[in-house]
Amino acid sequence: QKEVEQNSGPLSVPEGAIASLNCTYSDRGSQSFFWYRQYSGKSPELIMSIYSNGDKEDGRFTAQLNKASQYVSLLIRDSQPSDSATYLCAVNAGANNLFFGTGTRLTVIP
Amino acid sequence: EAGVAQSPRYKIIEKRQSVAFWCNPISGHATLYWYQQILGQGPKLLIQFQNNGVVDDSQLPKDRFSAERLKGVDSTLKIQPAKLEDSAVYLCASSLVGLAGEQFFGPGTRLTVL
């Protein structure tokens, strides 16, 4: 059974702070990793992908991957109230489809 | 470029009734996914099509759920008969072949079973 685990939160950070979201996965054969953002009442949208160990930066977002520890994280720098959403970690374990975690709800306090 | 279209957006039915959802993917996206998202949980894959063939339906409750994509474009998902626990948002997504991580989601259908 492939599992993707996230702390459901809620995670609250003040505006301008760094938000750190974490995800662990069970299948060592997992190849690629994704972060989706889901605003309340809306559909998920892809914001980051990462395929190899290390960091990947895109604007205020940094994804970090450690395959040995089976750990993925998303850092959001200079958090804004518009970043308040649920962040879903998703893993592609080689079957060419995604397993999603339950999501972490982030609230950025102005 | 038009996004993924779904209808209806909302549906309320009594238990044991049947319901159908429709999805039109992004043009050129051969892979189509149906997900069930229960409140407070992540999306759970029900079925994946590539063109008009089923790639994965291992988590589809086949005694009551069915799905088809006859011409490799539009798809319908049906529940018959519905149970209370089927209350959820049903999301359709599409992607290019081989790019399962880069999925584009439709607005979803919120189903309430009373």
CSV table of C-alpha atoms in Angstrom, one decimal:
chain,number,residue,atom,x,y,z
A,1,GLN,CA,0.0,0.0,0.0
A,2,LYS,CA,1.6,3.2,-1.1
A,3,GLU,CA,1.2,6.0,1.4
A,4,VAL,CA,1.9,9.7,1.5
A,5,GLU,CA,1.7,11.3,4.9
A,6,GLN,CA,1.4,15.0,5.7
A,7,ASN,CA,0.7,16.8,8.9
A,8,SER,CA,-2.9,18.1,8.4
A,9,GLY,CA,-2.3,21.2,10.3
A,10,PRO,CA,-3.5,23.8,10.5
A,11,LEU,CA,-0.2,25.6,10.2
A,12,SER,CA,-0.3,29.3,11.0
A,13,VAL,CA,2.5,31.7,10.2
A,14,PRO,CA,2.7,35.5,10.3
A,15,GLU,CA,2.9,37.4,7.0
A,16,GLY,CA,6.5,37.6,5.8
A,17,ALA,CA,7.6,34.5,7.6
A,18,ILE,CA,8.8,31.2,6.1
A,19,ALA,CA,6.2,28.4,6.0
A,20,SER,CA,7.6,24.8,6.0
A,21,LEU,CA,5.5,22.0,4.8
A,22,ASN,CA,6.6,18.4,5.1
A,23,CYS,CA,5.7,15.1,3.5
A,24,THR,CA,6.9,11.5,3.8
A,25,TYR,CA,6.2,8.6,1.5
A,26,SER,CA,6.4,4.9,1.9
A,27,ASP,CA,7.4,3.6,-1.6
A,28,ARG,CA,11.1,3.7,-2.1
A,29,GLY,CA,10.5,3.2,-5.8
A,30,SER,CA,8.9,6.6,-6.1
A,31,GLN,CA,10.4,8.6,-8.9
A,32,SER,CA,8.9,12.1,-8.9
A,33,PHE,CA,7.3,14.4,-6.4
A,34,PHE,CA,4.8,17.2,-6.7
A,35,TRP,CA,3.2,19.9,-4.6
A,36,TYR,CA,-0.3,21.0,-5.5
A,37,ARG,CA,-2.1,24.0,-3.9
A,38,GLN,CA,-5.8,23.9,-3.3
A,39,TYR,CA,-7.7,27.0,-2.2
A,40,SER,CA,-10.9,26.4,-0.2
A,41,GLY,CA,-13.7,25.2,-2.5
A,42,LYS,CA,-11.4,25.1,-5.6
A,43,SER,CA,-9.5,22.4,-7.4
A,44,PRO,CA,-5.8,21.5,-6.9
A,45,GLU,CA,-3.2,23.3,-9.1
A,46,LEU,CA,0.4,22.2,-9.6
A,47,ILE,CA,2.9,24.6,-8.1
A,48,MET,CA,6.2,22.6,-7.9
A,49,SER,CA,7.7,19.4,-9.1
A,50,ILE,CA,11.0,17.8,-8.0
A,51,TYR,CA,12.7,14.7,-9.4
A,52,SER,CA,16.2,14.5,-7.9
A,53,ASN,CA,17.7,14.9,-4.4
A,54,GLY,CA,18.4,18.4,-3.3
A,55,ASP,CA,16.6,21.7,-3.6
A,56,LYS,CA,14.6,23.3,-6.4
A,57,GLU,CA,13.7,26.9,-6.2
A,58,ASP,CA,10.9,28.8,-8.1
A,59,GLY,CA,10.3,32.3,-6.9
A,60,ARG,CA,9.3,32.2,-3.3
A,61,PHE,CA,8.9,28.5,-3.3
A,62,THR,CA,11.6,25.9,-2.7
A,63,ALA,CA,11.0,22.1,-2.9
A,64,GLN,CA,13.4,19.8,-1.1
A,65,LEU,CA,13.8,16.1,-1.7
A,66,ASN,CA,15.7,13.5,0.3
A,67,LYS,CA,15.1,10.1,-1.2
A,68,ALA,CA,17.2,8.3,1.4
A,69,SER,CA,14.9,9.6,4.1
A,70,GLN,CA,11.8,9.4,1.9
A,71,TYR,CA,11.1,13.0,2.7
A,72,VAL,CA,9.8,15.9,0.6
A,73,SER,CA,9.3,19.4,1.8
A,74,LEU,CA,8.0,22.8,0.5
A,75,LEU,CA,9.3,26.1,1.8
A,76,ILE,CA,7.4,29.3,1.2
A,77,ARG,CA,9.4,32.4,1.8
A,78,ASP,CA,7.9,35.8,2.6
A,79,SER,CA,4.5,34.2,3.1
A,80,GLN,CA,1.5,36.2,2.0
A,81,PRO,CA,-2.1,36.0,3.0
A,82,SER,CA,-2.8,34.8,-0.6
A,83,ASP,CA,-0.7,31.7,0.2
A,84,SER,CA,-3.4,30.5,2.7
A,85,ALA,CA,-4.6,27.2,1.2
A,86,THR,CA,-4.2,23.5,1.6
A,87,TYR,CA,-1.0,22.1,0.2
A,88,LEU,CA,-1.1,18.6,-1.2
A,89,CYS,CA,2.0,16.4,-1.6
A,90,ALA,CA,1.7,14.0,-4.5
A,91,VAL,CA,4.0,11.1,-5.4
A,92,ASN,CA,4.4,9.2,-8.7
A,93,ALA,CA,5.6,5.7,-7.7
A,94,GLY,CA,6.2,4.6,-11.3
A,95,ALA,CA,2.7,3.6,-12.2
A,96,ASN,CA,2.3,6.9,-14.0
A,97,ASN,CA,-0.4,8.1,-11.7
A,98,LEU,CA,-0.3,10.1,-8.4
A,99,PHE,CA,-0.8,9.3,-4.8
A,100,PHE,CA,-1.9,12.3,-2.8
A,101,GLY,CA,-1.4,13.0,0.8
A,102,THR,CA,-4.2,14.4,2.9
A,103,GLY,CA,-2.8,18.0,2.7
A,104,THR,CA,-1.6,20.6,5.1
A,105,ARG,CA,-3.8,23.6,5.7
A,106,LEU,CA,-1.7,26.8,5.8
A,107,THR,CA,-3.0,30.1,7.2
A,108,VAL,CA,-0.9,33.2,6.8
A,109,ILE,CA,-1.9,35.8,9.3
A,110,PRO,CA,-1.6,39.5,8.2
B,1,GLU,CA,-6.6,27.3,-24.0
B,2,ALA,CA,-9.8,26.0,-22.4
B,3,GLY,CA,-9.4,24.1,-19.2
B,4,VAL,CA,-11.0,20.9,-18.0
B,5,ALA,CA,-14.8,21.1,-18.0
B,6,GLN,CA,-17.1,19.3,-15.7
B,7,SER,CA,-20.8,19.2,-15.1
B,8,PRO,CA,-22.9,19.4,-13.1
B,9,ARG,CA,-21.1,21.5,-10.5
B,10,TYR,CA,-23.5,20.4,-7.7
B,11,LYS,CA,-25.8,17.4,-7.3
B,12,ILE,CA,-28.0,16.4,-4.4
B,13,ILE,CA,-29.6,12.9,-4.5
B,14,GLU,CA,-31.2,10.4,-2.2
B,15,LYS,CA,-29.4,7.2,-1.3
B,16,ARG,CA,-30.0,4.4,-3.7
B,17,GLN,CA,-30.5,6.8,-6.6
B,18,SER,CA,-28.1,7.0,-9.5
B,19,VAL,CA,-26.0,9.9,-10.7
B,20,ALA,CA,-23.7,10.7,-13.6
B,21,PHE,CA,-20.9,13.1,-14.0
B,22,TRP,CA,-19.4,14.4,-17.2
B,23,CYS,CA,-15.9,15.6,-18.0
B,24,ASN,CA,-14.3,17.2,-21.1
B,25,PRO,CA,-10.5,17.3,-20.8
B,26,ILE,CA,-8.0,19.8,-22.2
B,27,SER,CA,-7.7,19.4,-26.0
B,28,GLY,CA,-4.8,17.0,-26.8
B,29,HIS,CA,-4.6,15.4,-23.3
B,30,ALA,CA,-4.9,11.7,-23.9
B,31,THR,CA,-4.8,10.8,-20.2
B,32,LEU,CA,-7.9,11.4,-18.1
B,33,TYR,CA,-8.3,10.8,-14.4
B,34,TRP,CA,-11.3,10.7,-12.1
B,35,TYR,CA,-10.7,11.3,-8.4
B,36,GLN,CA,-12.9,11.3,-5.3
B,37,GLN,CA,-12.1,13.9,-2.7
B,38,ILE,CA,-13.8,13.5,0.7
B,39,LEU,CA,-13.8,16.6,2.9
B,40,GLY,CA,-10.5,16.9,4.7
B,41,GLN,CA,-8.7,14.3,2.6
B,42,GLY,CA,-6.6,14.3,-0.5
B,43,PRO,CA,-7.9,13.3,-3.9
B,44,LYS,CA,-8.1,9.5,-4.3
B,45,LEU,CA,-7.8,8.1,-7.8
B,46,LEU,CA,-10.8,6.1,-9.0
B,47,ILE,CA,-9.9,5.5,-12.6
B,48,GLN,CA,-7.3,6.5,-15.2
B,49,PHE,CA,-7.9,6.4,-19.0
B,50,GLN,CA,-5.4,6.7,-21.7
B,51,ASN,CA,-7.3,7.5,-24.9
B,52,ASN,CA,-10.3,5.2,-24.5
B,53,GLY,CA,-8.5,2.4,-22.6
B,54,VAL,CA,-8.5,1.9,-18.9
B,55,VAL,CA,-5.0,2.2,-17.4
B,56,ASP,CA,-5.9,1.8,-13.7
B,57,ASP,CA,-9.2,1.2,-12.0
B,58,SER,CA,-7.9,-0.7,-9.0
B,59,GLN,CA,-9.6,1.7,-6.5
B,60,LEU,CA,-12.9,2.0,-8.3
B,61,PRO,CA,-15.8,0.3,-6.4
B,62,LYS,CA,-16.9,-1.6,-9.4
B,63,ASP,CA,-20.1,-2.9,-7.7
B,64,ARG,CA,-21.6,0.6,-7.9
B,65,PHE,CA,-19.2,2.9,-9.9
B,66,SER,CA,-18.6,2.8,-13.6
B,67,ALA,CA,-16.8,5.0,-16.1
B,68,GLU,CA,-16.3,5.2,-19.8
B,69,ARG,CA,-14.5,7.3,-22.3
B,70,LEU,CA,-15.8,5.9,-25.6
B,71,LYS,CA,-14.2,8.2,-28.2
B,72,GLY,CA,-11.1,9.0,-26.2
B,73,VAL,CA,-12.2,12.5,-25.3
B,74,ASP,CA,-15.2,13.1,-23.0
B,75,SER,CA,-15.8,10.8,-20.1
B,76,THR,CA,-18.7,10.0,-17.8
B,77,LEU,CA,-18.6,8.6,-14.3
B,78,LYS,CA,-21.7,6.9,-12.9
B,79,ILE,CA,-22.7,5.8,-9.4
B,80,GLN,CA,-25.6,3.4,-9.1
B,81,PRO,CA,-26.9,3.0,-6.4
B,82,ALA,CA,-25.4,5.8,-4.4
B,83,LYS,CA,-24.6,5.5,-0.7
B,84,LEU,CA,-24.3,8.1,2.0
B,85,GLU,CA,-20.5,7.6,2.0
B,86,ASP,CA,-20.3,8.6,-1.6
B,87,SER,CA,-20.8,12.3,-0.6
B,88,ALA,CA,-17.7,13.9,-1.9
B,89,VAL,CA,-16.2,16.1,-4.6
B,90,TYR,CA,-15.6,14.3,-7.8
B,91,LEU,CA,-12.7,15.7,-9.7
B,92,CYS,CA,-11.7,15.1,-13.3
B,93,ALA,CA,-8.1,15.8,-14.4
B,94,SER,CA,-6.2,15.5,-17.6
B,95,SER,CA,-2.6,15.4,-18.6
B,96,LEU,CA,-0.4,14.7,-21.6
B,97,VAL,CA,0.8,11.1,-21.9
B,98,GLY,CA,3.6,10.3,-19.6
B,99,LEU,CA,3.2,13.5,-17.5
B,100,ALA,CA,1.0,12.2,-14.7
B,101,GLY,CA,2.5,14.7,-12.3
B,102,GLU,CA,1.4,17.6,-14.3
B,103,GLN,CA,-2.3,17.2,-14.1
B,104,PHE,CA,-4.9,19.9,-14.8
B,105,PHE,CA,-8.0,19.6,-12.7
B,106,GLY,CA,-11.6,20.6,-13.5
B,107,PRO,CA,-13.8,22.5,-11.1
B,108,GLY,CA,-15.2,19.3,-9.7
B,109,THR,CA,-18.7,18.1,-8.9
B,110,ARG,CA,-19.9,18.3,-5.3
B,111,LEU,CA,-22.2,15.3,-4.6
B,112,THR,CA,-24.4,15.2,-1.6
B,113,VAL,CA,-26.2,11.9,-0.9
B,114,LEU,CA,-29.1,12.2,1.6
